[in-house]
């Protein structure tokens, strides 16, 4: 695993505000490790005592509902920092993170992060902006489930999967592979409804589906479906 001051991933997060010397100090204390697909990175209710920086891979962030079911709120990928809010507020994590593919992750201890948070104004500003953006994302999840139909949410999800994880340059298959159960969970619908809607999009030649593999064939049509709802209701 490369040192922080040499790692290009830092440019995707608030770590880019740190000086080379500050990054060197973090690099001396970080713990780099791999997380296999299906493994838990951290659990809801756990005291994190630091932040996780995703170098490679994707994880799903979920919250346990009152009914005992995990609800997937978002996917996090390369360059994202996890655990900032819990660390700054000195409270346990309110989400569970599970790898949906093999990951490379760095863990930075709270002591090191908070030292730079207190001493580097630009870093603390970017961390605060990150937390605000995460709250905005949570608001959008609620708004989408309130104002968008399941089909509109599915179209938006497929476009977001391509934006987050990209696609195979030769086949066009989305790099992020989700189970139908996970997709339905993110859409807030039953697995059967998700499968039916995917079949409809395939029949309309908007996507191609083979097992868990998905190819987006008509981006314009997907965007039209995703944007069909009244945007004024989402502001």
Coordinates of C-alpha atoms in Angstrom, one line a residue:
X1 CA 0.0 0.0 0.0
X2 CA 1.4 3.4 -1.0
X3 CA 2.1 6.2 1.4
X4 CA -0.5 8.9 1.8
X5 CA 1.7 11.7 0.4
X6 CA 2.1 9.6 -2.8
X7 CA -1.4 8.3 -3.0
X8 CA -3.6 9.9 -5.7
X9 CA -6.8 8.7 -3.9
X10 CA -6.4 11.6 -1.4
X11 CA -7.4 14.0 -4.2
X12 CA -10.9 12.6 -4.0
X13 CA -11.5 13.5 -0.3
X14 CA -10.8 16.1 2.3
X15 CA -7.3 14.6 2.7
X16 CA -6.2 16.8 -0.3
X17 CA -6.2 19.8 2.1
X18 CA -3.4 18.3 4.2
X19 CA 0.3 19.3 3.6
X20 CA 2.9 16.8 2.6
X21 CA 4.3 16.7 6.1
X22 CA 0.8 16.2 7.6
X23 CA 0.2 13.3 5.1
X24 CA 3.5 11.8 6.1
X25 CA 2.5 11.8 9.7
X26 CA -0.8 10.1 8.9
X27 CA 0.9 7.5 6.7
X28 CA 3.1 6.5 9.6
X29 CA 0.1 5.7 11.8
X30 CA -2.5 4.4 9.3
X31 CA -3.4 0.7 9.0
X32 CA -3.9 -0.6 5.5
X33 CA -5.9 -3.8 5.0
X34 CA -8.1 -5.7 2.6
X35 CA -11.8 -6.5 3.0
X36 CA -13.2 -9.4 1.1
X37 CA -16.6 -9.3 -0.7
X38 CA -19.4 -9.8 1.9
X39 CA -17.2 -8.9 4.9
X40 CA -18.3 -6.2 7.3
X41 CA -16.1 -3.1 7.5
X42 CA -17.9 -1.8 10.6
X43 CA -21.2 -2.3 12.3
X44 CA -24.0 0.1 13.3
X45 CA -23.4 1.0 17.0
X46 CA -19.7 0.4 16.8
X47 CA -17.2 2.9 18.2
X48 CA -14.9 3.6 15.2
X49 CA -12.1 5.7 16.8
X50 CA -11.0 6.9 13.4
X51 CA -11.9 7.1 9.7
X52 CA -11.7 4.7 6.8
X53 CA -10.4 5.7 3.5
X54 CA -11.5 3.6 0.5
X55 CA -8.6 3.0 -1.9
X56 CA -10.3 0.4 -4.0
X57 CA -13.7 -1.3 -4.1
X58 CA -17.3 -0.5 -3.2
X59 CA -19.3 -1.0 0.0
X60 CA -22.9 -0.6 0.9
X61 CA -24.0 1.5 3.9
X62 CA -27.1 0.3 5.6
X63 CA -29.2 1.0 8.7
X64 CA -31.3 -1.4 10.7
X65 CA -34.9 -0.5 10.7
X66 CA -37.3 -0.9 13.6
X67 CA -38.6 -4.0 11.9
X68 CA -35.2 -5.6 12.0
X69 CA -34.4 -5.2 8.3
X70 CA -31.3 -3.6 6.9
X71 CA -32.1 -0.7 4.6
X72 CA -29.3 0.2 2.2
X73 CA -28.9 4.0 2.1
X74 CA -26.0 4.4 -0.3
X75 CA -22.9 2.9 -1.9
X76 CA -19.5 4.3 -1.1
X77 CA -16.5 3.9 -3.4
X78 CA -12.9 4.9 -4.2
X79 CA -11.7 8.0 -2.4
X80 CA -14.5 8.3 0.1
X81 CA -13.9 8.7 3.8
X82 CA -16.2 6.9 6.2
X83 CA -16.7 7.6 9.9
X84 CA -16.0 11.3 10.0
X85 CA -19.3 12.3 11.6
X86 CA -19.2 9.6 14.3
X87 CA -15.6 10.5 15.1
X88 CA -16.2 14.3 15.4
X89 CA -19.5 13.9 17.3
X90 CA -17.8 11.2 19.5
X91 CA -20.7 8.8 19.0
X92 CA -21.1 5.3 17.7
X93 CA -21.6 4.6 14.0
X94 CA -25.3 4.9 12.9
X95 CA -24.6 2.7 9.8
X96 CA -23.1 -0.7 8.9
X97 CA -20.6 -0.9 6.0
X98 CA -20.4 -4.2 4.0
X99 CA -18.1 -4.8 1.0
X100 CA -20.0 -5.7 -2.2
X101 CA -16.6 -6.5 -3.8
X102 CA -13.1 -6.9 -2.6
X103 CA -11.7 -3.7 -1.1
X104 CA -8.5 -2.0 -0.2
X105 CA -9.0 0.3 2.8
X106 CA -6.8 2.5 5.1
X107 CA -7.8 3.2 8.7
X108 CA -6.6 6.5 10.1
X109 CA -6.7 6.8 13.9
X110 CA -8.9 9.5 15.5
X111 CA -5.9 11.1 17.3
X112 CA -4.1 11.9 14.0
X113 CA -7.3 13.1 12.2
X114 CA -8.4 15.4 15.0
X115 CA -5.0 16.9 15.3
X116 CA -5.1 18.1 11.7
X117 CA -8.8 18.9 12.1
X118 CA -7.9 21.4 14.8
X119 CA -4.8 22.8 13.2
X120 CA -5.6 22.9 9.5
X121 CA -8.6 25.2 8.8
X122 CA -8.9 24.1 5.1
X123 CA -9.0 20.4 6.2
X124 CA -11.6 21.0 8.8
X125 CA -13.7 22.9 6.3
X126 CA -13.6 20.1 3.7
X127 CA -14.5 17.5 6.4
X128 CA -17.5 19.6 7.4
X129 CA -18.5 19.9 3.7
X130 CA -18.2 16.1 3.4
X131 CA -20.5 15.6 6.3
X132 CA -23.0 18.1 4.9
X133 CA -23.0 16.3 1.5
X134 CA -23.7 13.0 3.3
X135 CA -26.7 14.6 5.0
X136 CA -27.8 16.0 1.6
X137 CA -27.5 12.5 0.1
X138 CA -29.7 11.1 3.0
X139 CA -32.3 13.9 2.3
X140 CA -32.3 12.9 -1.4
X141 CA -32.9 9.3 -0.6
X142 CA -36.0 10.3 1.4
X143 CA -37.1 12.7 -1.3
X144 CA -36.7 10.1 -4.0
X145 CA -38.7 7.5 -2.1
X146 CA -41.4 10.1 -1.5
X147 CA -41.7 11.7 -5.0
X148 CA -40.4 9.1 -7.5
X149 CA -42.0 6.0 -8.7
X150 CA -40.1 2.7 -8.3
X151 CA -39.3 2.7 -12.0
X152 CA -37.9 6.2 -11.8
X153 CA -35.8 5.2 -8.9
X154 CA -34.5 2.1 -10.7
X155 CA -33.5 4.2 -13.8
X156 CA -31.7 6.6 -11.5
X157 CA -30.0 3.7 -9.6
X158 CA -28.7 2.2 -12.8
X159 CA -27.2 5.5 -14.0
X160 CA -25.6 6.0 -10.6
X161 CA -24.1 2.6 -10.6
X162 CA -22.4 3.4 -13.9
X163 CA -21.2 6.8 -12.6
X164 CA -19.8 5.3 -9.4
X165 CA -18.2 2.1 -10.7
X166 CA -17.9 2.5 -14.4
X167 CA -18.3 -0.3 -17.0
X168 CA -16.2 -2.8 -18.8
X169 CA -14.7 -1.0 -21.8
X170 CA -15.2 -4.0 -24.1
X171 CA -18.5 -5.4 -23.1
X172 CA -20.2 -2.4 -21.5
X173 CA -21.2 -4.5 -18.4
X174 CA -21.6 -2.4 -15.3
X175 CA -18.6 -3.0 -12.9
X176 CA -20.8 -2.8 -9.8
X177 CA -22.7 -6.1 -9.5
X178 CA -25.6 -6.0 -7.0
X179 CA -27.9 -8.8 -6.1
X180 CA -31.6 -8.3 -7.0
X181 CA -32.3 -8.2 -3.3
X182 CA -29.8 -5.4 -2.7
X183 CA -31.2 -3.4 -5.7
X184 CA -34.8 -3.9 -4.4
X185 CA -33.6 -2.8 -0.9
X186 CA -32.1 0.4 -2.3
X187 CA -35.3 1.1 -4.3
X188 CA -37.6 0.4 -1.3
X189 CA -39.6 -2.3 -3.1
X190 CA -40.0 -6.0 -3.2
X191 CA -37.4 -8.1 -5.0
X192 CA -40.2 -9.4 -7.4
X193 CA -41.1 -5.8 -8.4
X194 CA -37.4 -5.0 -9.1
X195 CA -37.0 -8.1 -11.3
X196 CA -40.2 -7.2 -13.2
X197 CA -39.1 -3.7 -13.8
X198 CA -35.7 -4.8 -15.0
X199 CA -37.5 -7.2 -17.4
X200 CA -39.6 -4.3 -18.7
X201 CA -36.5 -2.2 -19.4
X202 CA -34.9 -5.1 -21.2
X203 CA -38.0 -5.7 -23.3
X204 CA -38.0 -2.0 -24.3
X205 CA -34.3 -2.5 -25.3
X206 CA -33.1 0.2 -22.8
X207 CA -30.9 -2.3 -20.9
X208 CA -29.5 -5.8 -21.4
X209 CA -29.6 -8.2 -18.5
X210 CA -27.9 -11.6 -18.2
X211 CA -27.9 -13.0 -14.7
X212 CA -26.5 -10.3 -12.5
X213 CA -24.7 -8.6 -15.4
X214 CA -26.4 -5.4 -16.7
X215 CA -25.5 -3.2 -19.8
X216 CA -27.1 0.2 -20.2
X217 CA -28.0 0.4 -23.9
X218 CA -30.0 3.6 -24.0
X219 CA -28.8 6.2 -21.6
X220 CA -31.2 8.9 -22.9
X221 CA -34.2 6.8 -22.3
X222 CA -33.0 6.0 -18.8
X223 CA -32.4 9.7 -18.0
X224 CA -35.9 10.5 -19.4
X225 CA -37.4 7.9 -17.0
X226 CA -35.3 9.1 -14.0
X227 CA -36.2 12.7 -14.6
X228 CA -39.9 12.2 -15.3
X229 CA -40.9 13.2 -11.8
X230 CA -41.6 16.9 -10.8
X231 CA -38.1 18.3 -9.9
X232 CA -39.7 21.1 -7.9
X233 CA -40.8 18.4 -5.4
X234 CA -37.2 17.4 -4.9
X235 CA -35.8 20.8 -4.1

